[in-house]
Coordinates of C-alpha atoms in Angstrom, one line a residue:
X1 CA 188.1 115.0 115.9
X2 CA 186.5 116.2 112.7
X3 CA 185.3 113.8 110.6
X4 CA 182.5 114.4 108.4
X5 CA 180.7 118.3 107.7
X6 CA 177.9 119.5 106.2
X7 CA 176.1 122.7 105.9
X8 CA 172.2 123.2 106.9
X9 CA 170.0 125.6 106.5
X10 CA 166.8 126.4 108.6
X11 CA 164.7 129.4 108.5
X12 CA 163.1 131.3 105.2
X13 CA 165.2 128.5 103.2
X14 CA 163.2 125.5 103.9
X15 CA 164.5 122.1 103.7
X16 CA 167.4 120.9 105.0
X17 CA 170.4 121.2 101.8
X18 CA 174.2 121.9 101.3
X19 CA 175.3 125.2 99.9
X20 CA 178.7 127.5 100.8
X21 CA 180.3 128.8 102.8
X22 CA 179.7 132.2 101.0
X23 CA 176.0 131.1 99.9
X24 CA 175.3 130.9 104.0
X25 CA 176.8 134.0 105.1
X26 CA 174.3 135.8 102.3
X27 CA 171.1 134.9 104.2
X28 CA 170.9 137.0 106.2
X29 CA 167.5 135.8 107.7
X30 CA 168.6 132.3 108.5
X31 CA 170.2 130.0 111.3
X32 CA 173.1 128.3 109.2
X33 CA 174.7 125.6 111.2
X34 CA 177.9 123.6 110.2
X35 CA 177.4 119.6 111.6
X36 CA 179.9 117.7 112.7
X37 CA 179.8 113.8 113.3
X38 CA 182.1 112.7 116.4
X39 CA 183.6 109.1 116.3
X40 CA 181.3 108.1 119.2
X41 CA 178.3 109.0 116.7
X42 CA 177.3 112.1 118.5
X43 CA 176.7 115.1 116.2
X44 CA 177.9 118.7 117.2
X45 CA 176.7 121.9 115.6
X46 CA 178.4 125.4 115.2
X47 CA 176.5 128.2 114.0
X48 CA 177.4 130.3 111.2
X49 CA 177.3 134.4 112.0
X50 CA 178.8 136.8 110.2
X51 CA 182.9 137.6 111.8
X52 CA 181.5 141.3 113.6
X53 CA 179.3 139.9 115.0
X54 CA 180.9 136.7 116.6
X55 CA 182.9 136.5 119.6
X56 CA 186.8 135.4 119.8
X57 CA 189.6 135.0 122.6
X58 CA 191.1 138.3 123.5
X59 CA 188.8 140.2 122.7
X60 CA 188.3 143.4 125.5
X61 CA 185.3 145.0 126.7
X62 CA 185.4 148.3 129.2
X63 CA 181.7 146.5 130.9
X64 CA 180.5 143.2 131.6
X65 CA 177.6 144.7 130.0
X66 CA 179.2 144.9 126.7
X67 CA 180.5 141.9 127.0
X68 CA 176.5 141.0 127.8
X69 CA 175.3 142.6 124.9
X70 CA 177.7 141.5 123.0
X71 CA 176.9 137.3 123.2
X72 CA 173.2 138.1 123.1
X73 CA 173.5 140.2 119.9
X74 CA 175.7 136.8 118.8
X75 CA 173.1 133.9 120.3
X76 CA 170.3 135.9 118.3
X77 CA 171.6 135.3 114.9
X78 CA 173.1 132.0 116.0
X79 CA 169.8 131.2 116.9
X80 CA 169.9 130.4 120.6
X81 CA 169.2 131.4 124.4
X82 CA 171.9 132.4 126.9
X83 CA 171.6 132.3 130.7
X84 CA 174.7 133.2 133.2
X85 CA 176.6 131.1 135.1
X86 CA 179.1 131.2 137.2
X87 CA 180.6 134.6 138.9
X88 CA 183.7 135.0 140.7
X89 CA 184.2 138.0 142.5
X90 CA 187.6 139.3 144.8
X91 CA 187.0 142.0 147.4
X92 CA 183.3 142.4 145.5
X93 CA 184.7 143.1 142.6
X94 CA 183.7 140.7 139.9
X95 CA 186.5 138.8 138.2
X96 CA 185.4 135.9 136.7
X97 CA 181.4 135.6 134.8
X98 CA 180.4 132.5 132.8
X99 CA 177.7 133.3 130.4
X100 CA 176.4 129.9 128.8
X101 CA 173.7 128.7 126.3
X102 CA 170.6 128.2 128.0
X103 CA 170.3 124.4 127.2
X104 CA 173.2 123.7 129.7
X105 CA 173.3 121.7 132.6
X106 CA 172.0 117.6 132.2
X107 CA 168.6 116.6 132.1
X108 CA 167.4 116.1 136.0
X109 CA 166.4 112.2 135.6
X110 CA 162.8 111.8 137.4
X111 CA 162.6 109.3 140.0
X112 CA 160.3 106.3 138.8
X113 CA 158.5 103.4 141.3
X114 CA 160.4 100.1 140.1
X115 CA 156.4 98.3 141.3
X116 CA 154.4 100.5 140.5
X117 CA 156.0 101.9 137.2
X118 CA 154.5 105.2 138.5
X119 CA 156.4 108.6 139.4
X120 CA 156.8 109.3 142.8
X121 CA 156.4 113.6 142.4
X122 CA 154.6 115.3 139.4
X123 CA 157.4 117.1 137.7
X124 CA 156.6 120.0 136.5
X125 CA 155.8 120.8 132.6
X126 CA 157.6 122.6 130.6
X127 CA 158.4 123.0 126.8
X128 CA 162.3 123.8 127.5
X129 CA 164.0 121.0 127.8
X130 CA 168.0 121.1 129.2
X131 CA 170.9 119.0 126.7
X132 CA 173.8 119.9 128.7
X133 CA 174.8 121.8 125.8
X134 CA 178.9 123.3 126.4
X135 CA 178.4 126.0 124.4
X136 CA 179.8 129.2 126.6
X137 CA 182.3 132.6 126.8
X138 CA 183.9 132.9 129.9
X139 CA 185.5 136.5 130.5
X140 CA 187.9 137.7 133.3
X141 CA 189.1 141.0 134.8
X142 CA 192.4 142.1 133.2
X143 CA 194.6 142.1 135.6
X144 CA 195.8 146.0 136.8
X145 CA 193.1 147.0 134.5
X146 CA 189.1 147.9 135.3
X147 CA 188.9 145.9 131.2
X148 CA 187.1 142.6 130.8
X149 CA 188.2 140.2 128.4
X150 CA 187.3 136.7 126.6
X151 CA 189.8 133.9 127.7
X152 CA 187.6 131.0 126.5
X153 CA 184.7 130.7 123.8
X154 CA 183.1 127.4 122.6
X155 CA 180.8 127.4 120.1
X156 CA 180.0 123.9 119.3
X157 CA 176.0 122.9 120.4
X158 CA 174.8 119.5 121.2
X159 CA 171.5 120.2 119.5
X160 CA 170.1 121.4 116.5
X161 CA 169.1 124.9 115.2
X162 CA 166.2 126.6 116.6
X163 CA 163.5 125.8 113.7
X164 CA 162.7 129.6 114.2
X165 CA 164.2 133.2 115.1
X166 CA 161.2 134.3 117.1
X167 CA 161.6 132.4 119.9
X168 CA 164.6 133.3 121.0
X169 CA 164.5 135.1 124.5
X170 CA 164.8 138.4 122.6
X171 CA 162.1 137.5 120.4
X172 CA 160.3 136.9 123.2
X173 CA 160.1 139.8 124.6
X174 CA 156.3 142.0 124.1
X175 CA 156.9 145.1 122.7
X176 CA 154.6 148.2 123.2
X177 CA 152.6 147.6 120.4
X178 CA 151.8 143.9 121.3
X179 CA 151.1 144.6 124.9
X180 CA 148.5 146.8 123.3
X181 CA 147.4 145.3 121.6
X182 CA 146.9 142.6 123.9
X183 CA 145.0 145.2 126.7
X184 CA 142.2 146.7 123.5
X185 CA 141.6 142.7 123.2
X186 CA 140.9 142.5 126.8
X187 CA 138.5 145.4 126.7
X188 CA 136.8 143.7 124.1
X189 CA 136.2 140.6 126.0
X190 CA 138.7 138.4 124.0
X191 CA 141.0 136.1 125.9
X192 CA 145.0 136.2 125.4
X193 CA 144.7 132.9 123.3
X194 CA 142.2 134.2 121.2
X195 CA 143.8 137.0 121.0
X196 CA 147.4 135.4 119.8
X197 CA 145.8 133.4 117.1
X198 CA 143.8 137.2 115.8
X199 CA 147.3 138.7 115.9
X200 CA 149.1 136.1 114.0
X201 CA 146.8 136.3 111.1
X202 CA 147.0 140.2 111.5
X203 CA 151.4 140.0 111.1
X204 CA 151.0 137.4 108.8
X205 CA 152.4 134.7 110.4
X206 CA 154.4 133.1 113.7
X207 CA 157.5 134.2 111.9
X208 CA 156.3 138.1 112.3
X209 CA 155.7 137.5 116.3
X210 CA 157.0 139.5 119.3
X211 CA 155.8 136.6 122.0
X212 CA 154.5 133.2 122.2
X213 CA 151.4 132.2 123.4
X214 CA 153.1 132.0 127.1
X215 CA 153.8 135.3 127.5
X216 CA 150.3 136.2 126.3
X217 CA 148.9 134.4 129.0
X218 CA 151.9 135.6 131.7
X219 CA 151.0 139.5 130.6
X220 CA 146.7 138.7 130.8
X221 CA 147.7 137.7 133.9
X222 CA 149.7 140.6 135.0
X223 CA 147.0 142.7 134.3
X224 CA 144.4 141.0 136.1
X225 CA 146.8 141.1 139.2
X226 CA 147.6 144.9 138.4
X227 CA 143.7 145.6 138.6
X228 CA 142.2 143.0 141.1
X229 CA 142.7 145.7 144.0
X230 CA 140.2 148.3 141.9
X231 CA 137.9 145.5 140.5
X232 CA 135.6 145.6 143.0
X233 CA 135.2 149.7 143.3
X234 CA 135.2 149.2 139.4
X235 CA 132.1 146.5 140.1
X236 CA 130.3 149.4 141.7
X237 CA 130.4 152.3 140.1
X238 CA 129.3 150.1 136.7
X239 CA 126.7 148.3 138.7
X240 CA 125.3 152.2 140.0
X241 CA 125.5 153.9 136.6
X242 CA 123.7 151.4 135.3
X243 CA 120.9 152.3 138.0
X244 CA 120.4 155.7 137.1
X245 CA 120.5 155.2 133.7
X246 CA 118.0 151.5 133.0
X247 CA 114.3 152.3 134.0
X248 CA 113.5 150.5 137.3
X249 CA 117.3 148.4 137.6
X250 CA 117.9 148.3 141.4
X251 CA 121.1 147.8 143.0
X252 CA 122.5 146.6 146.3
X253 CA 126.1 146.2 147.7
X254 CA 127.3 145.7 151.7
X255 CA 131.1 146.6 151.9
X256 CA 132.9 145.8 155.5
X257 CA 135.6 147.6 156.4
X258 CA 137.3 148.1 153.2
X259 CA 136.2 144.7 151.5
X260 CA 133.3 144.6 148.8
X261 CA 131.4 141.3 151.0
X262 CA 128.1 141.1 149.2
X263 CA 126.4 142.5 146.2
X264 CA 122.7 142.2 144.7
X265 CA 120.9 143.6 141.8
X266 CA 117.7 143.2 139.7
X267 CA 116.2 144.4 136.7
X268 CA 113.1 145.6 135.1
X269 CA 112.4 142.2 133.9
X270 CA 113.1 139.9 136.8
X271 CA 110.5 142.6 138.6
X272 CA 108.0 141.8 136.3
X273 CA 108.5 138.2 136.4
X274 CA 108.7 137.8 140.4
X275 CA 105.2 139.8 140.1
X276 CA 103.5 137.3 138.0
X277 CA 105.6 134.1 138.7
X278 CA 106.6 134.5 142.4
X279 CA 104.5 132.2 143.8
X280 CA 106.9 129.7 144.4
X281 CA 110.9 130.7 144.5
X282 CA 114.3 128.7 144.0
X283 CA 117.6 129.7 145.0
X284 CA 121.2 127.7 145.7
X285 CA 124.8 128.9 146.1
X286 CA 126.4 126.0 144.3
X287 CA 128.6 128.3 141.6
X288 CA 131.3 129.8 142.3
X289 CA 133.1 132.8 139.9
X290 CA 136.7 131.6 138.9
X291 CA 138.9 134.4 140.2
X292 CA 137.5 135.5 143.1
X293 CA 135.7 132.7 144.8
X294 CA 132.7 134.3 145.2
X295 CA 129.8 132.6 145.2
X296 CA 127.2 133.6 143.0
X297 CA 123.5 133.0 144.0
X298 CA 120.7 133.2 141.7
X299 CA 117.1 133.4 141.8
X300 CA 114.8 131.8 140.1
X301 CA 111.3 130.4 139.2
X302 CA 108.7 129.5 136.7
X303 CA 106.9 131.0 134.0
X304 CA 103.4 130.5 131.8
X305 CA 105.6 128.2 128.9
X306 CA 107.4 126.3 132.1
X307 CA 110.6 127.5 131.6
X308 CA 113.0 129.2 133.8
X309 CA 113.3 133.1 134.7
X310 CA 115.0 134.9 136.9
X311 CA 113.9 136.8 139.5
X312 CA 117.4 138.2 140.9
X313 CA 120.8 137.5 141.7
X314 CA 123.6 138.1 143.9
X315 CA 127.3 137.5 144.7
X316 CA 128.4 136.7 148.3
X317 CA 131.9 136.2 150.3
X318 CA 130.9 133.4 152.3
X319 CA 127.8 131.4 152.7
X320 CA 127.4 132.7 156.4
X321 CA 123.9 133.3 158.0
X322 CA 124.5 136.9 158.2
X323 CA 125.1 136.8 154.2
X324 CA 122.3 134.8 153.5
X325 CA 119.9 137.3 155.9
X326 CA 121.0 140.7 153.9
X327 CA 120.4 139.2 150.5
X328 CA 117.0 137.7 151.3
X329 CA 116.6 141.1 152.8
X330 CA 117.6 142.9 149.9
X331 CA 115.2 140.2 147.7
X332 CA 112.2 141.5 150.1
X333 CA 112.6 145.4 150.2
X334 CA 112.5 145.3 146.7
X335 CA 109.7 142.8 145.4
X336 CA 107.9 143.8 148.2
X337 CA 106.2 140.7 149.0
X338 CA 107.4 137.2 150.2
X339 CA 106.5 133.7 148.0
X340 CA 104.4 131.4 148.7
X341 CA 107.0 129.0 148.7
X342 CA 110.8 128.9 148.7
X343 CA 113.1 125.9 147.4
X344 CA 116.8 125.7 148.5
X345 CA 119.5 122.9 149.1
X346 CA 120.1 121.2 153.0
X347 CA 122.4 124.7 154.0
X348 CA 121.5 125.5 157.4
X349 CA 122.7 128.9 156.7
X350 CA 120.3 129.3 154.4
X351 CA 117.6 127.9 156.3
X352 CA 118.0 130.2 159.7
X353 CA 117.7 132.6 156.9
X354 CA 114.9 131.8 155.2
X355 CA 113.2 131.4 158.5
X356 CA 114.0 134.9 159.8
X357 CA 113.6 137.2 156.6
X358 CA 110.6 135.0 154.8
X359 CA 108.9 133.8 158.0
X360 CA 105.4 133.6 156.0
X361 CA 106.9 131.6 153.0
X362 CA 106.3 128.1 153.4
X363 CA 109.8 126.7 153.2
X364 CA 110.9 123.1 151.1
X365 CA 114.0 121.8 150.5
X366 CA 114.7 120.8 146.6
X367 CA 114.2 117.3 145.9
X368 CA 117.3 117.1 143.0
X369 CA 120.1 118.2 146.2
X370 CA 118.2 115.8 148.5
X371 CA 118.8 112.8 145.9
X372 CA 122.9 114.0 145.0
X373 CA 123.6 113.3 148.2
X374 CA 122.1 109.8 148.4
X375 CA 126.2 108.6 148.4
X376 CA 127.0 110.1 151.7
X377 CA 124.2 108.9 153.0
X378 CA 124.1 104.8 152.0
X379 CA 127.1 102.7 152.5
X380 CA 128.6 102.3 149.2
X381 CA 128.6 98.7 148.8
X382 CA 124.6 99.0 148.7
X383 CA 124.2 101.5 147.0
X384 CA 125.5 99.9 144.1
X385 CA 122.7 97.9 144.1
X386 CA 120.4 99.2 141.1
X387 CA 117.4 97.9 142.3
X388 CA 118.2 99.9 145.1
X389 CA 118.3 103.1 143.5
X390 CA 115.5 102.4 141.4
X391 CA 113.3 101.9 143.9
X392 CA 113.8 104.6 145.3
X393 CA 113.9 106.7 143.0
X394 CA 110.6 105.6 141.4
X395 CA 109.1 106.7 145.1
X396 CA 110.7 109.8 145.9
X397 CA 109.9 111.0 142.4
X398 CA 106.3 110.1 142.1
X399 CA 104.0 113.4 142.8
X400 CA 100.9 111.2 142.7
X401 CA 101.2 109.1 145.4
X402 CA 99.4 109.6 148.9
X403 CA 100.7 109.9 152.0
X404 CA 99.9 106.3 153.4
X405 CA 100.8 104.7 149.9
X406 CA 104.1 106.1 150.3
X407 CA 104.7 105.3 153.9
X408 CA 103.6 102.0 153.7
X409 CA 105.6 101.0 150.5
X410 CA 109.1 103.4 152.3
X411 CA 108.6 100.8 154.8
X412 CA 108.5 97.6 152.4
X413 CA 111.4 99.1 150.9
X414 CA 113.4 99.9 154.2
X415 CA 112.5 96.6 155.5
X416 CA 113.4 94.7 152.2
X417 CA 117.7 96.3 152.1
X418 CA 118.0 96.2 156.0
X419 CA 117.6 99.9 157.0
X420 CA 115.4 100.0 159.3
X421 CA 117.2 101.4 161.5
X422 CA 119.0 103.8 159.7
X423 CA 118.6 107.3 161.2
X424 CA 118.9 109.3 157.7
X425 CA 115.7 107.6 156.3
X426 CA 113.4 108.2 159.0
X427 CA 109.8 109.2 158.0
X428 CA 108.3 109.9 161.4
X429 CA 108.8 113.6 161.4
X430 CA 106.7 114.4 157.9
X431 CA 103.2 116.2 159.0
X432 CA 100.4 115.8 156.9
X433 CA 98.1 119.5 156.8
X434 CA 94.5 118.0 157.4
X435 CA 91.5 120.4 156.4
X436 CA 88.4 121.0 158.2
X437 CA 84.9 120.4 156.5
X438 CA 81.6 122.2 157.3
X439 CA 78.3 120.5 156.9
X440 CA 77.7 121.4 153.2
X441 CA 80.8 119.3 152.5
X442 CA 80.0 116.1 149.9
X443 CA 82.8 113.8 149.5
X444 CA 83.2 112.2 146.3
X445 CA 85.8 109.6 144.9
X446 CA 86.7 109.3 141.7
X447 CA 88.3 106.0 140.5
X448 CA 90.1 105.6 137.2
X449 CA 89.3 102.6 135.0
X450 CA 92.0 100.8 132.3
X451 CA 90.0 99.2 129.1
X452 CA 88.4 96.6 130.8
X453 CA 86.2 98.6 133.1
X454 CA 89.2 97.8 136.4
X455 CA 89.3 100.0 138.6
X456 CA 92.9 100.9 139.0
X457 CA 93.5 103.6 141.0
X458 CA 90.8 106.3 143.2
X459 CA 91.2 109.6 144.5
X460 CA 88.9 111.5 147.0
X461 CA 87.1 114.8 146.0
X462 CA 85.4 117.7 148.5
X463 CA 83.0 119.3 147.4
X464 CA 81.2 123.0 149.1
X465 CA 77.7 123.7 147.8
X466 CA 77.7 126.9 149.7
X467 CA 81.3 128.4 148.2
X468 CA 82.0 125.7 145.5
X469 CA 85.3 125.1 147.3
X470 CA 86.6 121.8 145.8
X471 CA 90.1 119.7 146.9
X472 CA 91.4 116.6 145.9
X473 CA 93.7 114.1 146.7
X474 CA 95.7 114.8 143.3
X475 CA 96.1 118.2 144.5
X476 CA 96.4 119.3 141.6
X477 CA 96.0 122.6 141.8
X478 CA 97.8 123.2 145.1
X479 CA 101.1 121.3 143.1
X480 CA 101.1 123.3 139.7
X481 CA 97.9 125.6 140.0
X482 CA 95.2 124.5 137.6
X483 CA 92.9 121.9 138.2
X484 CA 92.8 118.4 137.5
X485 CA 90.5 116.4 135.7
X486 CA 89.1 115.1 138.8
X487 CA 87.8 118.1 139.8
X488 CA 85.8 118.6 136.7
X489 CA 84.0 115.5 136.7
X490 CA 82.5 116.7 140.0
X491 CA 81.8 120.3 138.0
X492 CA 80.3 118.6 135.2
X493 CA 78.1 116.3 137.7
X494 CA 77.0 119.3 139.8
X495 CA 75.9 121.0 136.9
X496 CA 78.9 124.1 137.2
X497 CA 80.3 125.1 133.7
X498 CA 81.8 127.5 134.4
X499 CA 85.8 127.9 136.9
X500 CA 85.1 129.6 139.8
X501 CA 87.9 132.8 140.0
X502 CA 89.7 131.9 142.4
X503 CA 91.0 128.6 140.9
X504 CA 91.9 130.6 137.6
X505 CA 95.6 131.7 138.6
X506 CA 97.1 134.5 136.6
X507 CA 100.3 133.0 136.3
X508 CA 98.8 130.3 133.6
X509 CA 97.1 133.3 131.9
X510 CA 97.8 134.1 127.7
X511 CA 98.1 137.4 129.5
X512 CA 100.6 137.2 132.6
X513 CA 102.6 139.7 131.6
X514 CA 102.2 143.0 130.1
X515 CA 103.1 143.5 126.7
X516 CA 105.7 146.0 127.8
X517 CA 108.3 142.8 128.2
X518 CA 108.4 141.9 124.9
X519 CA 109.8 145.7 123.4
X520 CA 113.2 146.4 121.8
X521 CA 114.2 148.6 124.8
X522 CA 114.1 145.4 127.5
X523 CA 115.5 143.2 125.1
X524 CA 118.5 145.0 124.9
X525 CA 118.6 145.9 128.4

């Protein structure tokens, strides 16, 4: 029963107001509807469409495809999307076909836990919602003929018109020009989201767009899936071309069967950095690529400004001993010398590979990786004790402490928190390397005093008068590559006014790197 009627127009006509039927039909680019208010308080909307595009009962068509095309065109002008519904057949011939509004069917209720007030499942989050809309057409096979006719047509919708025509199903289909634009943006390293925003500006607004942001993302995904099988060869070809055209660039790859499993590359700057600062080298495998889930392994060190520099990089398919062994062998073949120290995490495969390939290097574990695994080694309640965490960090990060002091404080810490029998913090496996001193050695005790002349710390320094060799408990030269002030104190006492060249590490010199490193050619490569 019709109670009241009003006409609302959305689209190029802004706002919501009332117009005559003639005025509405003159607006070709807008979606106009009449709104019916029913006695139960609900509303229904009937879109205004020119008669020549509007379906009607009794209309005949030669094929079902003609029906689909007609109703799809009507739906686009009316501002809604369609989908196929019920099909009835007899002897494999379709006798009845329903074409529905895309918002047909009742919404699915979400199961809710009345106790916890939370969903028992995680429903898919979509922007499209069904409203149990009853708008549809029904067509049937004409008896004694191959034609089809419309025998039922409902044009009322239980929801308002779409705010803009461009999001209908037909308008969401990307045309060739749009697909080409997305592809070109991808070649320029512009993702689908930025490409969509850029296209909106170039087109003059969303209403001129072909497709939505999800459509752009979906097409970009299809491009990735299309070229994924050829990506490996593309990467190899690109690196090989770079090796031919870029000075002193090295690239190695390994293929098992038809699968690219390992990559390694080093440029000219990385080789120069390793020559100057390769005494200590660190590498880890904590990074993974997004698309192919390969393991990224960078080789790095510290330069004379205490900044991180790269010695090379690799990609591995897995973290097996064989993979790490191949990667380290390529690293050694490229640079030609082993580092003095190698720092890694606690990966057992990595440890075996280091001992196999870098047999002359001293292997040590990275303290950062050790500390990050602390929560896995200590009971959760005990780890929440801030005093314990503070005491452990203060002790293990103290690079100036001697072995005896460390062992004494460590045992005291274990006794304080009842960790004496914990297998993870047993330090009995640590070895201390002692040096043999000849008869020409002189021992000194260098003391630190506070303002009141009270001794707060002492370091033992040994000096060899025959060759000016010097060792200090502080181990400044061993740890960081230059002598500590305790050694300078002894040199001054001995009347030595020039540092022996064996204690002048080139890595800390101003000219550690050749001037050619800073040329424009190397910066561009």
